[in-house]
Coordinates of N, CA and C in Angstrom, one line a residue:
X140 N -25.6 14.6 -11.4 CA -24.8 14.8 -12.8 C -23.8 13.6 -12.9
X141 N -23.8 13.2 -13.9 CA -22.7 12.0 -14.2 C -21.4 12.4 -15.0
X142 N -20.3 12.3 -14.6 CA -19.1 12.6 -15.4 C -18.1 11.4 -15.3
X143 N -17.2 11.4 -16.2 CA -16.2 10.4 -16.3 C -16.7 8.9 -16.5
X144 N -17.6 8.8 -17.6 CA -18.1 7.7 -17.9 C -19.0 7.1 -16.7
X145 N -19.8 7.9 -16.3 CA -20.9 7.4 -15.5 C -20.8 7.6 -13.9
X146 N -19.6 8.3 -13.4 CA -19.4 8.5 -12.1 C -20.0 9.8 -11.8
X147 N -20.7 9.9 -10.7 CA -21.2 11.3 -10.3 C -20.2 12.3 -9.6
X148 N -20.7 13.5 -9.7 CA -19.8 14.5 -9.5 C -19.4 14.4 -7.6
X149 N -20.3 13.6 -7.0 CA -20.3 13.4 -5.7 C -19.3 12.2 -5.4
X150 N -19.4 11.2 -6.4 CA -18.3 10.1 -6.1 C -17.0 10.4 -6.5
X151 N -16.9 11.4 -7.4 CA -15.7 11.9 -8.1 C -14.8 13.0 -6.7
X152 N -15.8 13.8 -6.3 CA -15.4 14.8 -5.0 C -14.7 13.8 -3.8
X153 N -15.7 13.0 -3.7 CA -14.9 12.0 -2.6 C -13.9 11.6 -2.7
X154 N -13.8 11.0 -4.1 CA -12.3 10.5 -4.3 C -11.2 11.3 -4.4
X155 N -11.6 12.4 -4.9 CA -10.4 13.7 -4.9 C -9.9 13.7 -3.3
X156 N -10.8 14.2 -2.4 CA -10.4 14.2 -1.0 C -9.6 13.1 -0.4
X157 N -10.2 11.8 -0.7 CA -9.6 10.9 -0.5 C -8.2 10.6 -1.0
X158 N -7.8 11.0 -2.1 CA -6.7 11.0 -2.7 C -5.7 11.8 -2.0
X159 N -6.2 13.0 -1.9 CA -5.2 13.9 -1.1 C -4.7 13.5 0.0
X160 N -5.5 13.0 1.0 CA -5.4 12.4 2.3 C -4.4 11.3 2.2
X161 N -4.6 10.4 1.4 CA -3.9 9.2 1.4 C -2.6 9.3 1.0
X162 N -2.4 10.2 -0.2 CA -1.3 10.5 -0.9 C -0.2 11.0 0.1
X163 N -0.8 12.0 1.0 CA 0.0 12.7 2.0 C 0.5 12.0 3.1
X164 N -0.1 10.7 3.4 CA 0.2 9.7 4.1 C 1.2 8.8 3.6
X165 N 1.2 8.5 2.0 CA 2.3 8.0 1.8 C 3.5 8.5 1.3
X166 N 3.5 10.0 1.1 CA 4.6 10.9 1.0 C 5.4 11.0 2.4
X167 N 4.5 10.8 3.6 CA 5.1 11.1 4.8 C 5.8 9.7 5.1
X168 N 5.0 8.6 5.2 CA 5.6 7.4 5.5 C 6.2 6.4 4.6
X169 N 5.8 6.6 3.4 CA 6.4 5.6 2.3 C 5.2 4.4 2.3
X170 N 4.0 4.3 2.8 CA 3.1 3.5 2.5 C 1.9 4.0 3.1
X171 N 0.9 3.2 3.1 CA -0.5 3.7 3.6 C -1.6 4.2 2.9
X172 N -1.3 4.2 1.4 CA -2.3 5.1 0.6 C -3.2 3.9 0.5
X173 N -3.0 2.7 0.1 CA -4.1 1.7 -0.1 C -5.1 1.7 1.3
X174 N -4.4 1.5 2.2 CA -5.0 1.3 3.7 C -6.2 2.5 3.7
X175 N -5.6 3.5 3.5 CA -6.6 4.7 3.7 C -7.5 4.9 2.6
X176 N -7.0 4.9 1.5 CA -8.0 5.1 0.1 C -9.0 4.4 -0.3
X177 N -8.6 3.0 -0.2 CA -9.5 1.9 -0.7 C -11.0 2.0 0.0
X178 N -10.9 2.0 1.3 CA -12.2 2.0 2.2 C -12.7 3.1 1.9
X179 N -12.1 4.5 1.7 CA -13.1 5.6 1.5 C -13.7 5.6 0.1
X180 N -12.7 5.2 -0.8 CA -13.4 5.1 -2.3 C -14.7 4.0 -2.1
X181 N -14.5 3.0 -1.3 CA -15.5 2.1 -1.2 C -16.8 2.6 -0.7
X182 N -16.8 3.8 -0.1 CA -18.1 4.6 0.4 C -18.8 4.8 -0.7
X183 N -18.1 5.2 -1.9 CA -18.7 5.8 -3.1 C -18.8 5.0 -4.3
X184 N -17.9 4.0 -4.4 CA -17.7 3.0 -5.5 C -18.0 1.6 -5.0
X185 N -18.0 0.5 -5.7 CA -18.2 -0.8 -5.2 C -16.9 -1.4 -4.9
X186 N -16.7 -2.0 -4.0 CA -15.4 -2.7 -3.4 C -14.4 -2.9 -4.7
X187 N -14.7 -3.8 -5.7 CA -14.0 -4.0 -6.9 C -13.6 -2.8 -7.5
X188 N -14.5 -1.8 -7.7 CA -14.4 -0.7 -8.5 C -13.0 0.1 -7.6
X189 N -13.2 0.2 -6.2 CA -12.3 1.0 -5.2 C -10.9 0.3 -5.3
X190 N -10.8 -1.0 -5.4 CA -9.5 -1.6 -5.5 C -8.8 -1.4 -6.7
X191 N -9.5 -1.4 -7.7 CA -9.1 -1.2 -9.1 C -8.5 0.3 -9.5
X192 N -9.4 1.2 -8.9 CA -8.9 2.8 -8.9 C -7.8 3.0 -7.9
X193 N -7.7 2.4 -6.8 CA -6.7 2.5 -6.0 C -5.4 2.0 -6.6
X194 N -5.4 0.7 -7.3 CA -4.5 0.1 -7.9 C -4.0 1.0 -9.1
X195 N -4.8 1.5 -9.8 CA -4.6 2.4 -10.9 C -3.7 3.5 -10.5
X196 N -4.2 4.3 -9.5 CA -3.6 5.5 -8.8 C -2.1 5.2 -8.5
X197 N -1.8 4.0 -7.6 CA -0.8 3.7 -7.2 C 0.4 3.6 -8.2
X198 N -0.2 2.9 -9.4 CA 0.8 2.5 -10.6 C 1.0 4.2 -11.1
X199 N 0.1 4.8 -11.4 CA 0.4 6.2 -12.0 C 1.2 7.1 -11.2
X200 N 1.2 7.1 -10.1 CA 1.8 7.9 -9.0 C 3.3 7.4 -8.8
X201 N 3.3 6.1 -8.8 CA 4.5 5.5 -8.7 C 5.7 5.6 -10.0
X202 N 5.0 5.5 -11.3 CA 5.7 5.9 -12.5 C 6.1 7.3 -12.5
X203 N 5.6 8.4 -12.0 CA 5.8 9.6 -11.9 C 7.6 9.9 -11.0
X204 N 7.7 8.8 -10.2 CA 8.9 8.9 -9.4 C 9.7 7.4 -9.5
X205 N 9.5 6.9 -10.5 CA 10.0 5.5 -10.7 C 11.5 5.6 -10.8
X206 N 12.2 6.6 -11.5 CA 13.5 6.6 -11.5 C 14.4 7.0 -10.1
X207 N 13.5 7.7 -9.3 CA 14.2 7.8 -7.8 C 14.0 6.7 -7.1
X208 N 12.8 6.0 -7.2 CA 12.7 4.6 -6.5 C 13.6 3.6 -6.9
X209 N 14.2 3.5 -8.3 CA 14.8 2.1 -8.4 C 16.3 2.8 -8.0
X210 N 16.6 4.0 -7.9 CA 18.1 4.4 -7.7 C 18.3 4.3 -6.0
X211 N 17.2 4.4 -5.3 CA 17.2 4.6 -3.9 C 16.7 3.4 -3.2
X212 N 16.2 2.4 -3.6 CA 15.4 1.3 -3.2 C 16.5 0.1 -3.1
X213 N 16.4 -0.5 -2.1 CA 17.4 -1.9 -1.8 C 16.8 -2.7 -2.9
X214 N 17.9 -4.0 -3.4 CA 17.6 -4.5 -4.4 C 16.5 -5.7 -4.0
X215 N 16.4 -6.0 -2.7 CA 15.3 -6.7 -2.4 C 13.8 -6.5 -2.5
X216 N 13.7 -5.2 -3.1 CA 12.4 -4.6 -3.3 C 12.1 -5.5 -4.8
X217 N 12.9 -5.6 -5.4 CA 12.4 -6.2 -6.6 C 12.1 -7.6 -6.6
X218 N 12.7 -8.3 -5.6 CA 12.3 -9.8 -5.4 C 11.2 -10.0 -4.7
X219 N 10.7 -9.1 -3.6 CA 9.6 -9.1 -2.9 C 8.5 -8.7 -4.0
X220 N 8.7 -7.7 -4.4 CA 7.7 -7.3 -5.7 C 7.2 -8.2 -6.6
X221 N 8.2 -9.1 -7.2 CA 7.8 -10.2 -8.0 C 7.3 -11.1 -7.4
X222 N 7.5 -11.5 -6.3 CA 6.8 -12.7 -5.7 C 5.4 -12.3 -4.9
X223 N 5.5 -11.0 -4.8 CA 3.8 -10.4 -4.4 C 3.3 -10.6 -5.6
X224 N 3.6 -10.3 -6.8 CA 2.6 -10.5 -8.2 C 2.3 -12.0 -8.0
X225 N 3.4 -12.7 -8.1 CA 3.1 -14.3 -8.2 C 2.1 -15.0 -7.3
X226 N 2.3 -14.6 -6.1 CA 1.4 -15.1 -5.0 C 0.0 -14.3 -4.9
X227 N -0.2 -13.5 -5.5 CA -1.5 -12.5 -5.2 C -2.7 -13.6 -5.6
X228 N -2.8 -14.0 -6.9 CA -3.7 -15.1 -7.0 C -4.0 -16.3 -6.0
X229 N -3.1 -16.8 -5.2 CA -3.1 -17.8 -4.2 C -4.0 -17.1 -3.2
X230 N -3.7 -15.7 -2.8 CA -4.5 -15.1 -1.9 C -5.9 -15.0 -2.2
X231 N -6.3 -14.7 -3.5 CA -7.3 -14.8 -3.8 C -8.3 -16.1 -3.7
X232 N -7.4 -17.0 -4.2 CA -8.0 -18.3 -4.1 C -8.4 -18.6 -2.5
X233 N -7.4 -18.3 -1.7 CA -7.7 -18.5 -0.1 C -9.0 -17.7 0.4
X234 N -9.0 -16.5 -0.1 CA -9.9 -15.6 0.5 C -11.5 -16.4 0.0
X235 N -11.5 -17.0 -1.2 CA -12.7 -17.6 -1.7 C -13.1 -18.8 -1.0
X236 N -12.0 -19.7 -0.6 CA -12.1 -21.0 -0.1 C -12.2 -20.9 1.7
X237 N -12.4 -19.6 2.1 CA -12.3 -19.6 3.7 C -13.5 -18.6 3.8
X238 N -14.1 -18.8 5.3 CA -15.3 -18.1 5.6 C -14.8 -16.7 6.0
X239 N -16.0 -15.6 6.0 CA -15.4 -14.1 6.2 C -15.1 -14.1 7.5
X240 N -15.7 -14.8 8.6 CA -15.1 -14.7 9.9 C -13.5 -14.9 10.1
X241 N -13.5 -16.0 9.3 CA -12.0 -16.5 9.4 C -10.9 -15.5 8.8
X242 N -11.5 -15.2 7.6 CA -10.7 -14.1 7.0 C -10.5 -12.5 7.7
X243 N -11.6 -12.5 8.4 CA -11.3 -11.2 9.1 C -10.2 -11.4 10.5
X244 N -10.3 -12.7 11.0 CA -9.2 -12.9 12.1 C -7.9 -12.9 11.5
X245 N -7.7 -13.3 10.3 CA -6.4 -13.6 9.8 C -6.0 -12.0 9.5
X246 N -7.0 -11.1 9.0 CA -6.5 -10.0 8.7 C -5.9 -9.1 9.8
X247 N -7.0 -9.1 10.9 CA -6.6 -8.6 12.0 C -5.2 -8.9 12.6
X248 N -5.0 -10.4 12.6 CA -3.9 -10.8 13.2 C -2.6 -10.2 12.7
X249 N -2.7 -10.3 11.2 CA -1.3 -9.8 10.4 C -1.3 -8.4 10.7
X250 N -2.3 -7.4 10.6 CA -2.2 -6.1 10.9 C -1.6 -5.7 12.2
X251 N -2.1 -6.5 13.2 CA -1.7 -6.3 14.6 C -0.1 -6.5 14.8
X252 N 0.1 -7.8 14.0 CA 1.8 -8.3 14.2 C 2.6 -7.5 13.5
X253 N 2.1 -6.8 12.5 CA 3.2 -5.8 11.7 C 3.1 -4.4 12.5
X254 N 2.4 -4.0 13.4 CA 2.4 -2.9 14.2 C 3.5 -3.3 15.5
X255 N 3.4 -4.6 16.0 CA 4.2 -5.1 16.9 C 5.6 -5.0 16.6
X256 N 5.8 -5.7 15.0 CA 6.8 -5.7 14.6 C 7.8 -4.5 14.4
X257 N 7.1 -3.4 14.1 CA 7.7 -2.2 13.9 C 8.2 -1.5 15.0
X258 N 7.3 -1.7 16.4 CA 7.4 -1.3 17.5 C 8.7 -1.8 18.4
X259 N 9.0 -2.8 17.7 CA 10.3 -3.7 18.5 C 11.5 -3.0 18.2
X260 N 12.6 -3.1 19.0 CA 13.8 -2.4 18.6 C 14.5 -2.8 17.3
X261 N 15.2 -1.9 16.5 CA 15.3 -1.9 15.2 C 16.5 -2.8 15.1
X262 N 16.5 -3.7 14.0 CA 17.4 -4.7 13.9 C 18.8 -4.2 12.8
X263 N 19.6 -5.0 12.7 CA 20.7 -4.7 11.9 C 20.2 -4.1 10.5
X264 N 20.9 -3.3 9.8 CA 20.7 -2.8 8.5 C 20.8 -4.0 7.4
X265 N 21.5 -4.7 7.8 CA 22.0 -6.1 6.9 C 20.7 -6.7 6.2
X266 N 20.6 -7.0 5.0 CA 19.6 -7.5 4.3 C 19.4 -8.9 4.9
X267 N 18.2 -9.5 5.3 CA 17.8 -10.9 5.7 C 18.2 -11.7 4.6
X268 N 18.3 -12.8 5.1 CA 18.7 -14.1 3.7 C 17.6 -14.2 2.8
X269 N 17.7 -15.1 2.0 CA 16.8 -15.4 0.8 C 15.4 -16.0 1.4
X270 N 15.6 -16.6 2.5 CA 14.3 -17.5 2.9 C 13.3 -16.3 3.6
X271 N 14.1 -15.5 4.5 CA 13.0 -14.2 4.9 C 12.6 -13.3 4.1
X272 N 13.5 -13.0 2.8 CA 13.0 -12.0 2.0 C 12.0 -12.6 1.0
X273 N 12.2 -14.1 0.7 CA 11.1 -14.6 0.0 C 9.7 -14.7 0.7
X274 N 9.9 -15.1 2.0 CA 8.7 -15.2 2.8 C 7.9 -13.9 2.8
X275 N 8.9 -12.9 3.1 CA 8.1 -11.6 2.9 C 7.2 -11.1 1.5
X276 N 8.0 -11.4 0.5 CA 7.3 -11.7 -0.8 C 6.0 -12.3 -1.2
X277 N 6.1 -13.5 -0.6 CA 5.3 -14.6 -0.7 C 3.9 -14.1 0.2
X278 N 4.2 -13.7 1.5 CA 3.1 -13.3 2.4 C 2.5 -11.9 1.8
X279 N 3.4 -11.1 1.2 CA 2.8 -9.7 0.9 C 1.8 -10.3 -0.4
X280 N 2.1 -11.0 -1.2 CA 1.3 -11.4 -2.3 C 0.0 -11.9 -1.7
X281 N 0.2 -12.9 -0.8 CA -1.1 -13.5 -0.4 C -1.9 -12.6 0.4
X282 N -1.5 -11.6 1.0 CA -2.3 -10.2 1.8 C -2.7 -9.6 0.7
X283 N -2.2 -9.3 -0.4 CA -2.8 -8.9 -1.5 C -3.8 -9.2 -2.1
X284 N -4.1 -10.5 -2.3 CA -5.1 -11.1 -2.7 C -6.2 -11.3 -1.6
X285 N -5.9 -11.7 -0.6 CA -6.8 -11.8 0.7 C -7.4 -10.7 1.2
X286 N -6.8 -9.5 1.1 CA -7.2 -8.3 1.7 C -6.8 -7.0 1.1
X287 N -6.2 -7.0 0.0 CA -6.1 -6.0 -0.6 C -5.0 -5.2 0.0
X288 N -4.0 -5.5 1.0 CA -3.1 -5.1 2.1 C -1.9 -5.7 1.7
X289 N -0.8 -5.2 0.8 CA 0.5 -5.7 0.8 C 1.6 -5.3 1.8
X290 N 1.0 -4.2 2.2 CA 2.0 -3.3 3.6 C 2.3 -4.2 4.5
X291 N 1.4 -5.0 5.4 CA 1.8 -5.5 6.7 C 3.0 -6.2 6.7
X292 N 3.3 -7.0 5.8 CA 4.5 -7.8 5.8 C 5.9 -7.0 5.5
X293 N 5.6 -6.3 4.2 CA 6.6 -5.3 4.0 C 7.1 -4.3 4.7
X294 N 6.2 -3.5 5.4 CA 6.8 -2.6 6.3 C 7.6 -2.7 7.5
X295 N 7.5 -3.8 8.1 CA 8.3 -4.3 9.2 C 9.7 -4.7 8.7
X296 N 9.7 -5.2 7.3 CA 10.8 -5.7 6.7 C 11.7 -4.6 6.8
X297 N 11.4 -3.3 6.4 CA 12.4 -2.3 6.1 C 12.5 -1.4 7.2
X298 N 11.2 -1.0 7.7 CA 11.2 0.1 8.8 C 11.7 -0.6 10.1
X299 N 11.7 -1.8 10.2 CA 12.2 -2.6 11.4 C 13.9 -2.7 11.4
X300 N 14.4 -2.3 10.4 CA 15.9 -2.3 10.2 C 16.4 -1.2 10.4
X301 N 17.6 -0.9 10.6 CA 18.2 0.1 10.8 C 18.9 0.9 9.6
X302 N 17.8 1.2 8.7 CA 18.1 1.6 7.1 C 17.7 3.0 7.2
X303 N 18.6 3.9 6.4 CA 18.2 5.0 5.9 C 16.7 5.4 5.7
X304 N 16.1 6.3 6.3 CA 14.9 6.5 5.8 C 14.4 6.7 4.4
X305 N 15.3 7.1 3.6 CA 14.8 7.4 2.2 C 15.1 6.1 1.6
X306 N 16.0 5.1 2.0 CA 16.1 3.7 1.5 C 14.8 3.1 1.8
X307 N 14.3 3.0 3.1 CA 13.1 2.2 3.6 C 12.1 2.6 2.8
X308 N 11.8 4.0 2.6 CA 10.7 4.5 1.9 C 10.8 4.1 0.5
X309 N 11.8 4.3 0.0 CA 11.8 3.8 -1.7 C 11.6 2.4 -1.7
X310 N 12.2 1.8 -1.1 CA 11.8 0.3 -1.1 C 10.5 -0.4 -1.1
X311 N 9.6 0.2 0.1 CA 8.4 0.1 0.0 C 7.7 0.6 -0.9
X312 N 8.0 1.5 -1.2 CA 7.1 2.2 -2.4 C 7.1 1.6 -3.9
X313 N 8.3 1.0 -4.1 CA 8.7 0.5 -5.4 C 7.8 -0.9 -5.3
X314 N 7.9 -1.8 -4.1 CA 7.0 -2.8 -4.0 C 5.8 -2.7 -4.0
X315 N 5.3 -1.4 -3.6 CA 3.8 -1.5 -3.7 C 3.4 -0.9 -5.2
X316 N 4.3 -0.2 -5.8 CA 4.0 -0.1 -7.2 C 4.0 -1.4 -8.2
X317 N 5.0 -2.1 -7.9 CA 4.8 -3.5 -8.7 C 3.5 -4.2 -8.2
X318 N 3.0 -4.2 -7.0 CA 1.9 -5.0 -6.4 C 0.8 -4.4 -7.3
X319 N 0.6 -2.9 -7.2 CA -0.5 -2.4 -7.8 C -0.3 -2.8 -9.3
X320 N 0.7 -2.6 -10.0 CA 0.8 -2.8 -11.4 C 0.1 -4.3 -11.9
X321 N 0.6 -5.3 -10.9 CA -0.1 -6.7 -10.8 C -1.5 -6.8 -10.9
X322 N -2.0 -5.8 -9.8 CA -3.3 -5.8 -9.7 C -4.2 -5.3 -10.7
X323 N -3.7 -4.2 -11.7 CA -4.2 -3.7 -12.8 C -4.2 -4.6 -13.8
X324 N -2.9 -5.3 -14.2 CA -2.7 -6.4 -15.0 C -4.0 -7.5 -14.8
X325 N -4.1 -7.9 -13.7 CA -4.9 -9.1 -13.6 C -6.6 -8.5 -13.8
X326 N -6.8 -7.3 -13.4 CA -8.1 -6.7 -13.7 C -8.4 -6.5 -15.1
X327 N -7.1 -6.2 -15.9 CA -7.3 -6.0 -17.2 C -7.6 -7.4 -17.9
X328 N -7.0 -8.1 -17.4 CA -7.1 -9.7 -18.1 C -8.6 -10.2 -17.8
X329 N -8.7 -9.9 -16.5 CA -10.3 -10.4 -16.4 C -11.4 -9.6 -17.0
X330 N -11.1 -8.5 -17.6 CA -12.1 -7.8 -18.2 C -12.8 -6.6 -17.3
X331 N -12.3 -6.4 -15.9 CA -13.0 -5.5 -15.0 C -12.5 -4.5 -14.8
X332 N -11.1 -4.2 -15.6 CA -10.5 -2.7 -15.4 C -11.2 -2.0 -16.5
X333 N -12.5 -1.5 -16.5 CA -13.2 -0.7 -17.7 C -12.3 0.8 -17.7
X334 N -12.6 1.1 -18.8 CA -12.2 2.4 -19.2 C -12.3 3.6 -18.1
X335 N -13.8 3.8 -17.6 CA -14.0 4.7 -16.7 C -13.1 4.7 -15.4
X336 N -13.0 3.4 -14.9 CA -11.9 3.3 -13.8 C -10.9 3.7 -14.0
X337 N -10.3 3.5 -15.1 CA -8.8 4.1 -15.6 C -8.9 5.5 -15.9
X338 N -9.9 6.1 -16.1 CA -10.1 7.6 -16.4 C -10.1 8.2 -14.9
X339 N -11.0 7.5 -14.1 CA -11.0 7.9 -12.6 C -9.5 7.9 -12.0
X340 N -9.0 7.2 -12.3 CA -7.5 6.8 -11.5 C -6.6 8.2 -12.3
X341 N -6.6 8.4 -13.7 CA -5.9 9.3 -14.0 C -6.5 10.7 -13.6
X342 N -7.7 10.9 -13.3 CA -8.3 12.3 -12.9 C -8.0 12.4 -11.6
X343 N -7.4 11.3 -10.5 CA -7.2 11.5 -9.1 C -5.6 11.8 -9.0
X344 N -4.9 11.6 -10.1 CA -3.5 11.9 -10.0 C -3.1 13.3 -9.6
X345 N -3.5 14.3 -10.4 CA -3.3 15.5 -9.8 C -3.2 15.7 -8.3
X346 N -4.4 15.3 -7.9 CA -4.7 15.5 -6.3 C -3.8 14.5 -5.5
X347 N -3.5 13.5 -6.1 CA -2.6 12.5 -5.2 C -1.1 13.1 -5.3
X348 N -0.6 13.5 -6.4 CA 0.7 14.2 -6.6 C 0.7 15.3 -5.6
X349 N -0.3 16.3 -5.5 CA -0.4 17.4 -4.4 C -0.2 16.6 -2.8
X350 N -1.0 15.9 -2.6 CA -1.1 14.9 -1.3 C 0.4 14.6 -1.1
X351 N 0.9 13.9 -2.2 CA 2.3 13.1 -1.9 C 3.5 14.1 -1.6
X352 N 3.5 15.3 -2.4 CA 4.2 16.4 -2.2 C 4.3 16.9 -1.0
X353 N 3.3 17.3 -0.7 CA 2.8 17.7 0.9 C 3.5 16.8 1.8
X354 N 3.2 15.4 1.8 CA 3.7 14.4 2.5 C 5.1 14.3 2.6
X355 N 5.9 14.5 1.7 CA 7.3 14.2 1.3 C 8.0 15.4 2.2
X356 N 7.4 16.7 2.1 CA 8.0 17.7 2.6 C 7.8 17.8 4.1
X357 N 6.7 17.3 4.8 CA 6.4 17.0 6.0 C 7.5 15.9 6.7
X358 N 7.8 14.8 5.7 CA 8.5 13.8 6.1 C 10.1 14.3 6.2
X359 N 10.4 15.3 5.6 CA 12.0 15.8 5.4 C 12.1 16.8 6.7
X360 N 11.0 17.3 7.4 CA 10.9 18.3 8.4 C 11.2 17.6 9.6
X361 N 10.7 16.2 9.7 CA 10.6 15.6 11.0 C 11.8 14.5 11.5
X362 N 12.2 14.2 12.3 CA 13.3 13.3 12.8 C 12.9 11.8 12.6
X363 N 14.0 11.1 12.6 CA 13.6 9.6 12.3 C 12.7 9.0 13.6
X364 N 12.9 9.6 14.8 CA 11.9 8.7 15.8 C 10.6 9.1 15.6
X365 N 10.3 10.4 15.1 CA 9.0 11.0 14.7 C 8.3 10.2 13.6
X366 N 9.3 9.9 12.6 CA 8.8 9.3 11.3 C 8.4 7.8 11.7
X367 N 9.1 7.1 12.7 CA 8.9 5.8 12.9 C 7.6 5.8 13.8
X368 N 7.4 6.7 14.6 CA 6.1 6.7 15.3 C 4.9 6.9 14.4
X369 N 5.2 7.9 13.6 CA 4.1 8.2 12.1 C 3.8 6.6 11.8
X370 N 5.0 6.1 11.5 CA 4.5 4.5 10.7 C 3.8 3.7 11.6
X371 N 4.3 3.9 12.9 CA 3.6 2.8 14.0 C 2.1 3.2 14.1
X372 N 1.8 4.5 14.0 CA 0.6 5.1 14.2 C -0.5 4.3 13.0
X373 N 0.4 4.6 11.9 CA -0.7 4.1 10.9 C -1.0 2.6 10.8
X374 N 0.1 1.9 11.3 CA -0.1 0.5 11.2 C -1.3 0.3 12.4
X375 N -1.0 1.0 13.5 CA -1.8 0.8 14.7 C -3.3 1.0 14.4
X376 N -3.5 2.0 13.5 CA -5.1 2.2 12.8 C -5.5 1.2 12.2
X377 N -4.7 0.7 11.3 CA -5.0 -0.3 10.6 C -5.6 -1.6 11.2
X378 N -4.6 -1.9 12.3 CA -5.0 -2.9 13.2 C -6.2 -2.7 13.9
X379 N -6.3 -1.5 14.4 CA -7.6 -1.4 15.2 C -8.8 -1.4 14.4
X380 N -8.8 -0.8 12.9 CA -10.0 -1.0 12.3 C -10.2 -2.3 11.8
X381 N -9.3 -3.1 11.4 CA -9.5 -4.7 11.4 C -9.9 -5.3 12.4
X382 N -9.4 -5.0 13.9 CA -10.1 -5.6 14.9 C -11.4 -5.3 15.0
X383 N -11.8 -3.9 14.9 CA -13.2 -3.4 15.2 C -14.2 -4.1 14.1
X384 N -13.6 -4.2 13.1 CA -14.5 -5.1 11.9 C -14.9 -6.4 12.2
X385 N -13.7 -7.2 13.1 CA -13.8 -8.3 13.5 C -15.1 -8.6 14.7
X386 N -14.9 -7.5 15.5 CA -15.9 -7.6 16.6 C -17.2 -7.0 16.3

């Protein structure tokens, strides 16, 4: 049975379950929704559809809490987010210009590097200089276009510093909301963000809000060391998945 402009009930059901789980991780750690959601959606949808639905959902859930994110996030999030959007097309071009094997090596290396960076001793809370901040924004954009993964450069930038947990989470989520908005805008401009994909993103929002709320509640109940360990575990899982795909 087809619903939502052509998607089957099974596809929508898989997407709903994935949205709850991925959003729970988002609420818990401040990132990870795309890392978990897009591969699962790709089991039921085409890869392009999965990415666009994931981006649409990220924008919608980000808009529901944008005031809090803007209030709590570090100013650097705006710079990183803007540079991410600007650099994303270059990442797409690089992906098209390289072989699949090389792309997998690069993705695995960056995912593993992010895990190592988070596990290192925390740095000062002082915001890094313009060069480092700009580099994170550009690299995040390249990774967004190259692998649909803006997180690996961004997470160590915030979690690796001695920032309050809420500041780190809000900063990461603001960056990812901006990056997702750029992805939706690009898909719309290219004519591939069809209305059924937008409708599916909207239909998944209640499930994602539930998962996000449960994750945020769990985050408030754990200590900072446990939270940072959870961040490291998610990054480790992403790195292992990337290496496994490489092998």
